[in-house]
Short mmCIF file of C-alpha atoms in Angstrom, two decimals:
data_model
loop_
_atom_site.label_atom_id
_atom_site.label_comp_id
_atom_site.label_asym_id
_atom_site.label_seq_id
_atom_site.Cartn_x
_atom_site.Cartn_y
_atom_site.Cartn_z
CA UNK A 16 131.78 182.01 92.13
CA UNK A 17 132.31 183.58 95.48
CA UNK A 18 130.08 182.61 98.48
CA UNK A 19 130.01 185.07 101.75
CA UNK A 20 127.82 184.75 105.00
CA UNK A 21 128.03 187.06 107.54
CA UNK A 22 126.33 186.63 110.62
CA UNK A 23 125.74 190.03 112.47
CA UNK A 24 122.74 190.33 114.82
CA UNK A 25 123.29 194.14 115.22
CA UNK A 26 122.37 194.56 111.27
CA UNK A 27 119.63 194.51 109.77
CA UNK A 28 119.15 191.35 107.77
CA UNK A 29 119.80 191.71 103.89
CA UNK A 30 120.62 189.34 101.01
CA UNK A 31 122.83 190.65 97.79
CA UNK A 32 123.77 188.18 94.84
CA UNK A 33 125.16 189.84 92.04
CA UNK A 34 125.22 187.76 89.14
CA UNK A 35 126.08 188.10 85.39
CA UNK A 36 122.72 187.20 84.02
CA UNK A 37 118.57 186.06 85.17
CA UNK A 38 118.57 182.58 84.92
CA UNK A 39 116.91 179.54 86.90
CA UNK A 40 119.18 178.98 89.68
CA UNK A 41 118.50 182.71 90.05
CA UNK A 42 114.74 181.93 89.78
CA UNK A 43 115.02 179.44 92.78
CA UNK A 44 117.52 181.34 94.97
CA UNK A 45 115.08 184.32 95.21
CA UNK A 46 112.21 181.93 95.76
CA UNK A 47 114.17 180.28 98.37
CA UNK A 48 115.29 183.92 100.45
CA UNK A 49 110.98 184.52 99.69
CA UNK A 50 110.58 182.06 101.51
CA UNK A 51 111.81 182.99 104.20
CA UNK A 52 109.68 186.33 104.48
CA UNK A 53 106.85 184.00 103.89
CA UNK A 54 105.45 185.58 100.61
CA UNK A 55 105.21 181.97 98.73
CA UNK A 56 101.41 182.09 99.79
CA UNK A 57 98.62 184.84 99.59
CA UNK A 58 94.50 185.07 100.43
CA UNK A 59 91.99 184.91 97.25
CA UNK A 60 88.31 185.35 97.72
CA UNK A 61 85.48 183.40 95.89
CA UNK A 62 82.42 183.93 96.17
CA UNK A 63 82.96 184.68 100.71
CA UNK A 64 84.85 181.84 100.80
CA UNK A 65 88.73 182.19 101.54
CA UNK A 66 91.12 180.48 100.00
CA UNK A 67 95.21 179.88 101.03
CA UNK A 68 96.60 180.01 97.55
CA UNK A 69 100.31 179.52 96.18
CA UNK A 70 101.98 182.03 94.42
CA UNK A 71 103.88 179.35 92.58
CA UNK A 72 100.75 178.07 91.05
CA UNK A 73 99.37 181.88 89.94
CA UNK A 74 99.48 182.35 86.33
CA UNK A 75 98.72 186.26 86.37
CA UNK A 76 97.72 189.09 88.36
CA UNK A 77 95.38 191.63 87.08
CA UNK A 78 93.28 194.92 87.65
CA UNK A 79 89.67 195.35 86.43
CA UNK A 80 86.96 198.19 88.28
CA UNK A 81 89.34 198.90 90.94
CA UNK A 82 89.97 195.74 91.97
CA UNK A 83 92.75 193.03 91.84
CA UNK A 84 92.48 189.86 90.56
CA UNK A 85 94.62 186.11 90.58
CA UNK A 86 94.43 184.09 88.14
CA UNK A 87 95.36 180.23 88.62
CA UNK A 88 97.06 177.85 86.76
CA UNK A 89 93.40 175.54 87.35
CA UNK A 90 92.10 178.69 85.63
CA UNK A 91 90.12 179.84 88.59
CA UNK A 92 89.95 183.91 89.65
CA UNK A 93 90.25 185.33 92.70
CA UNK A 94 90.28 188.31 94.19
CA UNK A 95 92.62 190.07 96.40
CA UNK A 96 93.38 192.74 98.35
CA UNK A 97 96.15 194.28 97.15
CA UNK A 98 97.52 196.57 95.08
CA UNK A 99 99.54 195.77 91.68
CA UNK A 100 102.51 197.70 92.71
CA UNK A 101 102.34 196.12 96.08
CA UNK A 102 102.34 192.49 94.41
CA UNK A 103 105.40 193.52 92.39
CA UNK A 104 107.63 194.15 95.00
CA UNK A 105 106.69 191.10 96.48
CA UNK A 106 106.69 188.51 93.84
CA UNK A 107 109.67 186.75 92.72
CA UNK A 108 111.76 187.53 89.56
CA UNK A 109 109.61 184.78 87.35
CA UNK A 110 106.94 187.24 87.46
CA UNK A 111 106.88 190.31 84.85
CA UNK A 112 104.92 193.03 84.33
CA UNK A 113 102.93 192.98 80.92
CA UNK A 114 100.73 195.91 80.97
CA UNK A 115 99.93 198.66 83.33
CA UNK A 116 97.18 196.85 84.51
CA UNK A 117 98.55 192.84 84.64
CA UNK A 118 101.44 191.01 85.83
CA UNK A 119 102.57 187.64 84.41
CA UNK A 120 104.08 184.61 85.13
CA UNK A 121 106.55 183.87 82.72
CA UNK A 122 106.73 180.11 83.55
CA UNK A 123 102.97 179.92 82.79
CA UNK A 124 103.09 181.53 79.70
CA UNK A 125 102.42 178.79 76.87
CA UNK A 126 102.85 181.32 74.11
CA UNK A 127 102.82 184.77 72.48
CA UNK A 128 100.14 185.43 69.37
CA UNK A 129 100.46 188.70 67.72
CA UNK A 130 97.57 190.25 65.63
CA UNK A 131 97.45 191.98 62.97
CA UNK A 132 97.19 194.83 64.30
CA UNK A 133 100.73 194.57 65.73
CA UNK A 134 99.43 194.27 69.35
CA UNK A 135 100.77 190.89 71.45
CA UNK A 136 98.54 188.56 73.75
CA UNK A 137 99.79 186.25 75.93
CA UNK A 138 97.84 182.95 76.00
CA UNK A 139 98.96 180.79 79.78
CA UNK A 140 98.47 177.21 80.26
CA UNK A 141 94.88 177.61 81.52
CA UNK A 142 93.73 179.19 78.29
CA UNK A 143 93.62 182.70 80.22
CA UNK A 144 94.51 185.55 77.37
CA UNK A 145 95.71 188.69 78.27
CA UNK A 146 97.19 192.13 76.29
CA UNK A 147 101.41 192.89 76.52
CA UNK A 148 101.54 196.55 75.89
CA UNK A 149 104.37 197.91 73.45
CA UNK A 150 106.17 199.31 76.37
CA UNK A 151 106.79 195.87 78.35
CA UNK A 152 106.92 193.94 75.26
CA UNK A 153 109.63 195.99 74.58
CA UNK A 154 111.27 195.46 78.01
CA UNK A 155 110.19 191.49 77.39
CA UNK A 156 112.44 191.27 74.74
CA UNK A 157 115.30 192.81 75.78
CA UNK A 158 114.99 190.74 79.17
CA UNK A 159 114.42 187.63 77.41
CA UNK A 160 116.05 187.68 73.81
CA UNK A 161 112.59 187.64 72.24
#
């Protein structure tokens, strides 16, 4: 492996790894450059209360009447104001997208149950189920080696 750092204060400030596959060490080196931007936290509301929340400890992300929920891994919602698209950008690689409407931690995942009807749920630690659509199921496996 081949380490560079180049320290340039004219440039603007950017961080490439190019590696051969996802993995944890990739996991945490993301987190850790994250970190840095200061995107390991984000505001959830409850109830007009305000809560600093970890992104670490969200198990999902999800859309319902126009408006964006978290879900924890204590299995409490809250909402927030932002966008799913927004959130992606933001959140590190551990987090997938598993519907057009949800995004999913993949470390909080406890397991996949198909029905018979050939559609896939994902059940997380906190008991919270949610729908994988055929497209990023698809995507899942290829990623992962489903």
């Amino acid at each position: 492996m081949q380490f560079i750092l180049r320290i340039d204060p004219e440039k603007e400030e950017e961080v490439v790894a190019q590696v051969h596959k996802e993995s944890e060490f990739t996991d945490k080196l993301q987190a850790l450059v994250r970190q840095g931007e200061g995107l390991n936290t984000f505001y959830g509301y409850d109830e007009g209360d305000i809560h600093l929340l970890s992104i670490e400890k969200a198990e999902a992300f999800f859309t319902a009447e126009d408006k964006t929920y978290a879900v924890m891994d204590d299995g409490r919602r809250y909402r927030i104001r932002c966008r799913l698209y927004e959130l992606e950008e933001k959140l590190p690689a551990q987090f997938i997208r598993i519907s057009k409407s949800a995004i999913a931690n993949r470390r909080a995942m406890a397991r996949l149950e198909t029905q018979l009807s050939g559609a896939v749920n994902v059940v997380f630690r906190s008991g919270y189920v949610d729908y994988v659509s055929r497209r990023c199921f698809a995507d899942m496996k290829r990623r992962y080696g489903l």
